[in-house]
Every structure is written in C-alpha cells, then in structure tokens.
Amino acid sequence: QVQLVESGGGSVQAGGSLRLSCAVSGYGPTNYAMAWFRQAPGKEREGVAGVDINGRTTYTDSAKGRFTVSKDNAKNTLYLQMNSLEPEDTAMYYCAAVCEARDSNRGCIRFAYWGQGTQVTVSS
C-alpha cells in the first residue's frame, strides 16, 4: 500500500520560513514525478511546485524566487523549502506522487497518489 505522509507545516509570521517534507512508502521505483499542491479555504487546489522524472523543477509564479522544491530519490522524500512566506500562502499543502497522465503544455495533470496534507498558516 502506497502512503504519502507530509510534515513540517505550522504557523509562522509573514517573512518566516518553513520546510515541508513528504515521505513515500510502499512504492517500489525510486524515480518518479512528485509535486506540491495547496488549497486555501474557498479556493481551488493549485499546483505549487514539482519535480519531474528527469529532475526538472517547475514552480507556480507566486512561488518562484521564494520556494525551492527538491527530491531525495534515495529517501523517497520530497521537500519544499518556503521562504519569505506571505499570508496568501496560508493553505493546506498536499504532496502527490507518480504521474498518471501528462499534457504537452501543462505537464502532469493527474497523479496516482496523494498525501493527507499539512496546514501552513502565515500571519501578518
């Protein structure tokens, strides 16, 4: 049974930092795409950052320059270093693994496995 467990969320003041982790267990291959998503109350889920099977990283515009995504294949763990946090970053953050469907323009559009989420709250 594949499991994704996020950790590292919490409450910080604006300008602070957090590092999220997502540990994958129960999945044999070590090289696969992973990504971070977030969903704020009343808003749709949005992609934040991801790492594809070739190690290339992508970011949503609001994350560029502030967030860094990385993946340790040996540990089956995805990270998201978040700096200069803003109240607008407040959301539940989810990680996803193993791309099931891709779009030539948008990249991965469906992931096979999801975590339960970790809450990030940024106060002004």
PDB file of N, CA, C and O in Angstrom, residues 1-5 23-29 32 34 76 96-98 112-116:
ATOM      1  N   GLN A   1       0.841  -1.189   0.000  1.00  0.00           N
ATOM      2  CA  GLN A   1       0.000   0.000   0.000  1.00  0.00           C
ATOM      3  C   GLN A   1       0.881   1.245   0.000  1.00  0.00           C
ATOM      4  O   GLN A   1       1.732   1.427   0.854  1.00  0.00           O
ATOM      5  N   VAL A   2       0.659   2.095  -0.974  1.00  0.00           N
ATOM      6  CA  VAL A   2       1.457   3.311  -1.084  1.00  0.00           C
ATOM      7  C   VAL A   2       0.912   4.366  -0.125  1.00  0.00           C
ATOM      8  O   VAL A   2      -0.286   4.607  -0.069  1.00  0.00           O
ATOM      9  N   GLN A   3       1.821   4.989   0.610  1.00  0.00           N
ATOM     10  CA  GLN A   3       1.431   6.052   1.529  1.00  0.00           C
ATOM     11  C   GLN A   3       2.336   7.252   1.350  1.00  0.00           C
ATOM     12  O   GLN A   3       3.549   7.101   1.165  1.00  0.00           O
ATOM     13  N   LEU A   4       1.745   8.431   1.409  1.00  0.00           N
ATOM     14  CA  LEU A   4       2.479   9.688   1.386  1.00  0.00           C
ATOM     15  C   LEU A   4       2.158  10.416   2.685  1.00  0.00           C
ATOM     16  O   LEU A   4       0.975  10.618   3.006  1.00  0.00           O
ATOM     17  N   VAL A   5       3.179  10.792   3.411  1.00  0.00           N
ATOM     18  CA  VAL A   5       2.976  11.462   4.690  1.00  0.00           C
ATOM     19  C   VAL A   5       3.715  12.789   4.681  1.00  0.00           C
ATOM     20  O   VAL A   5       4.949  12.823   4.603  1.00  0.00           O
ATOM     21  N   ALA A  23       7.157  12.041   2.767  1.00  0.00           N
ATOM     22  CA  ALA A  23       7.810  10.736   2.706  1.00  0.00           C
ATOM     23  C   ALA A  23       6.881   9.721   2.060  1.00  0.00           C
ATOM     24  O   ALA A  23       5.713   9.597   2.430  1.00  0.00           O
ATOM     25  N   VAL A  24       7.420   9.007   1.080  1.00  0.00           N
ATOM     26  CA  VAL A  24       6.658   8.000   0.342  1.00  0.00           C
ATOM     27  C   VAL A  24       7.078   6.609   0.795  1.00  0.00           C
ATOM     28  O   VAL A  24       8.270   6.323   0.896  1.00  0.00           O
ATOM     29  N   SER A  25       6.122   5.774   1.063  1.00  0.00           N
ATOM     30  CA  SER A  25       6.416   4.386   1.399  1.00  0.00           C
ATOM     31  C   SER A  25       5.520   3.454   0.606  1.00  0.00           C
ATOM     32  O   SER A  25       4.446   3.848   0.148  1.00  0.00           O
ATOM     33  N   GLY A  26       5.993   2.222   0.414  1.00  0.00           N
ATOM     34  CA  GLY A  26       5.181   1.226  -0.264  1.00  0.00           C
ATOM     35  C   GLY A  26       5.207   1.289  -1.773  1.00  0.00           C
ATOM     36  O   GLY A  26       4.445   0.559  -2.432  1.00  0.00           O
ATOM     37  N   TYR A  27       6.066   2.119  -2.346  1.00  0.00           N
ATOM     38  CA  TYR A  27       6.165   2.214  -3.798  1.00  0.00           C
ATOM     39  C   TYR A  27       7.573   1.813  -4.205  1.00  0.00           C
ATOM     40  O   TYR A  27       8.539   2.423  -3.787  1.00  0.00           O
ATOM     41  N   GLY A  28       7.681   0.813  -5.078  1.00  0.00           N
ATOM     42  CA  GLY A  28       8.967   0.231  -5.395  1.00  0.00           C
ATOM     43  C   GLY A  28       9.953   1.123  -6.107  1.00  0.00           C
ATOM     44  O   GLY A  28      11.077   1.326  -5.640  1.00  0.00           O
ATOM     45  N   PRO A  29       9.594   1.688  -7.277  1.00  0.00           N
ATOM     46  CA  PRO A  29      10.547   2.539  -8.003  1.00  0.00           C
ATOM     47  C   PRO A  29      10.946   3.758  -7.183  1.00  0.00           C
ATOM     48  O   PRO A  29      10.189   4.235  -6.345  1.00  0.00           O
ATOM     49  N   TYR A  32      10.390   8.968  -9.846  1.00  0.00           N
ATOM     50  CA  TYR A  32       9.048   9.271 -10.319  1.00  0.00           C
ATOM     51  C   TYR A  32       8.758  10.736 -10.040  1.00  0.00           C
ATOM     52  O   TYR A  32       9.411  11.360  -9.205  1.00  0.00           O
ATOM     53  N   MET A  34       6.939  14.007  -8.645  1.00  0.00           N
ATOM     54  CA  MET A  34       6.219  14.394  -7.437  1.00  0.00           C
ATOM     55  C   MET A  34       5.941  15.881  -7.490  1.00  0.00           C
ATOM     56  O   MET A  34       6.616  16.643  -8.200  1.00  0.00           O
ATOM     57  N   ASN A  76      13.167   8.568  -0.898  1.00  0.00           N
ATOM     58  CA  ASN A  76      11.777   8.650  -1.346  1.00  0.00           C
ATOM     59  C   ASN A  76      11.046   9.802  -0.669  1.00  0.00           C
ATOM     60  O   ASN A  76       9.910   9.651  -0.191  1.00  0.00           O
ATOM     61  N   ALA A  96       1.892  14.966  -3.941  1.00  0.00           N
ATOM     62  CA  ALA A  96       1.371  13.973  -4.860  1.00  0.00           C
ATOM     63  C   ALA A  96       2.537  13.274  -5.541  1.00  0.00           C
ATOM     64  O   ALA A  96       3.605  13.876  -5.736  1.00  0.00           O
ATOM     65  N   ALA A  97       2.331  12.015  -5.900  1.00  0.00           N
ATOM     66  CA  ALA A  97       3.416  11.242  -6.497  1.00  0.00           C
ATOM     67  C   ALA A  97       2.915  10.372  -7.635  1.00  0.00           C
ATOM     68  O   ALA A  97       1.757   9.955  -7.654  1.00  0.00           O
ATOM     69  N   VAL A  98       3.790  10.080  -8.559  1.00  0.00           N
ATOM     70  CA  VAL A  98       3.604   9.183  -9.701  1.00  0.00           C
ATOM     71  C   VAL A  98       2.580   9.732 -10.689  1.00  0.00           C
ATOM     72  O   VAL A  98       1.368   9.661 -10.474  1.00  0.00           O
ATOM     73  N   ALA A 112      -1.148   9.684  -9.204  1.00  0.00           N
ATOM     74  CA  ALA A 112      -1.762   8.459  -8.700  1.00  0.00           C
ATOM     75  C   ALA A 112      -1.966   8.471  -7.192  1.00  0.00           C
ATOM     76  O   ALA A 112      -2.928   7.890  -6.690  1.00  0.00           O
ATOM     77  N   TYR A 113      -1.058   9.098  -6.472  1.00  0.00           N
ATOM     78  CA  TYR A 113      -1.087   9.012  -5.007  1.00  0.00           C
ATOM     79  C   TYR A 113      -1.014  10.399  -4.389  1.00  0.00           C
ATOM     80  O   TYR A 113      -0.279  11.274  -4.880  1.00  0.00           O
ATOM     81  N   TRP A 114      -1.747  10.550  -3.281  1.00  0.00           N
ATOM     82  CA  TRP A 114      -1.819  11.828  -2.584  1.00  0.00           C
ATOM     83  C   TRP A 114      -1.647  11.629  -1.082  1.00  0.00           C
ATOM     84  O   TRP A 114      -2.045  10.599  -0.536  1.00  0.00           O
ATOM     85  N   GLY A 115      -1.061  12.648  -0.452  1.00  0.00           N
ATOM     86  CA  GLY A 115      -0.984  12.651   0.990  1.00  0.00           C
ATOM     87  C   GLY A 115      -2.213  13.287   1.617  1.00  0.00           C
ATOM     88  O   GLY A 115      -3.106  13.757   0.913  1.00  0.00           O
ATOM     89  N   GLN A 116      -2.235  13.293   2.944  1.00  0.00           N
ATOM     90  CA  GLN A 116      -3.379  13.828   3.686  1.00  0.00           C
ATOM     91  C   GLN A 116      -3.280  15.332   3.909  1.00  0.00           C
ATOM     92  O   GLN A 116      -4.273  15.961   4.288  1.00  0.00           O
TER      93      GLN A 116
END
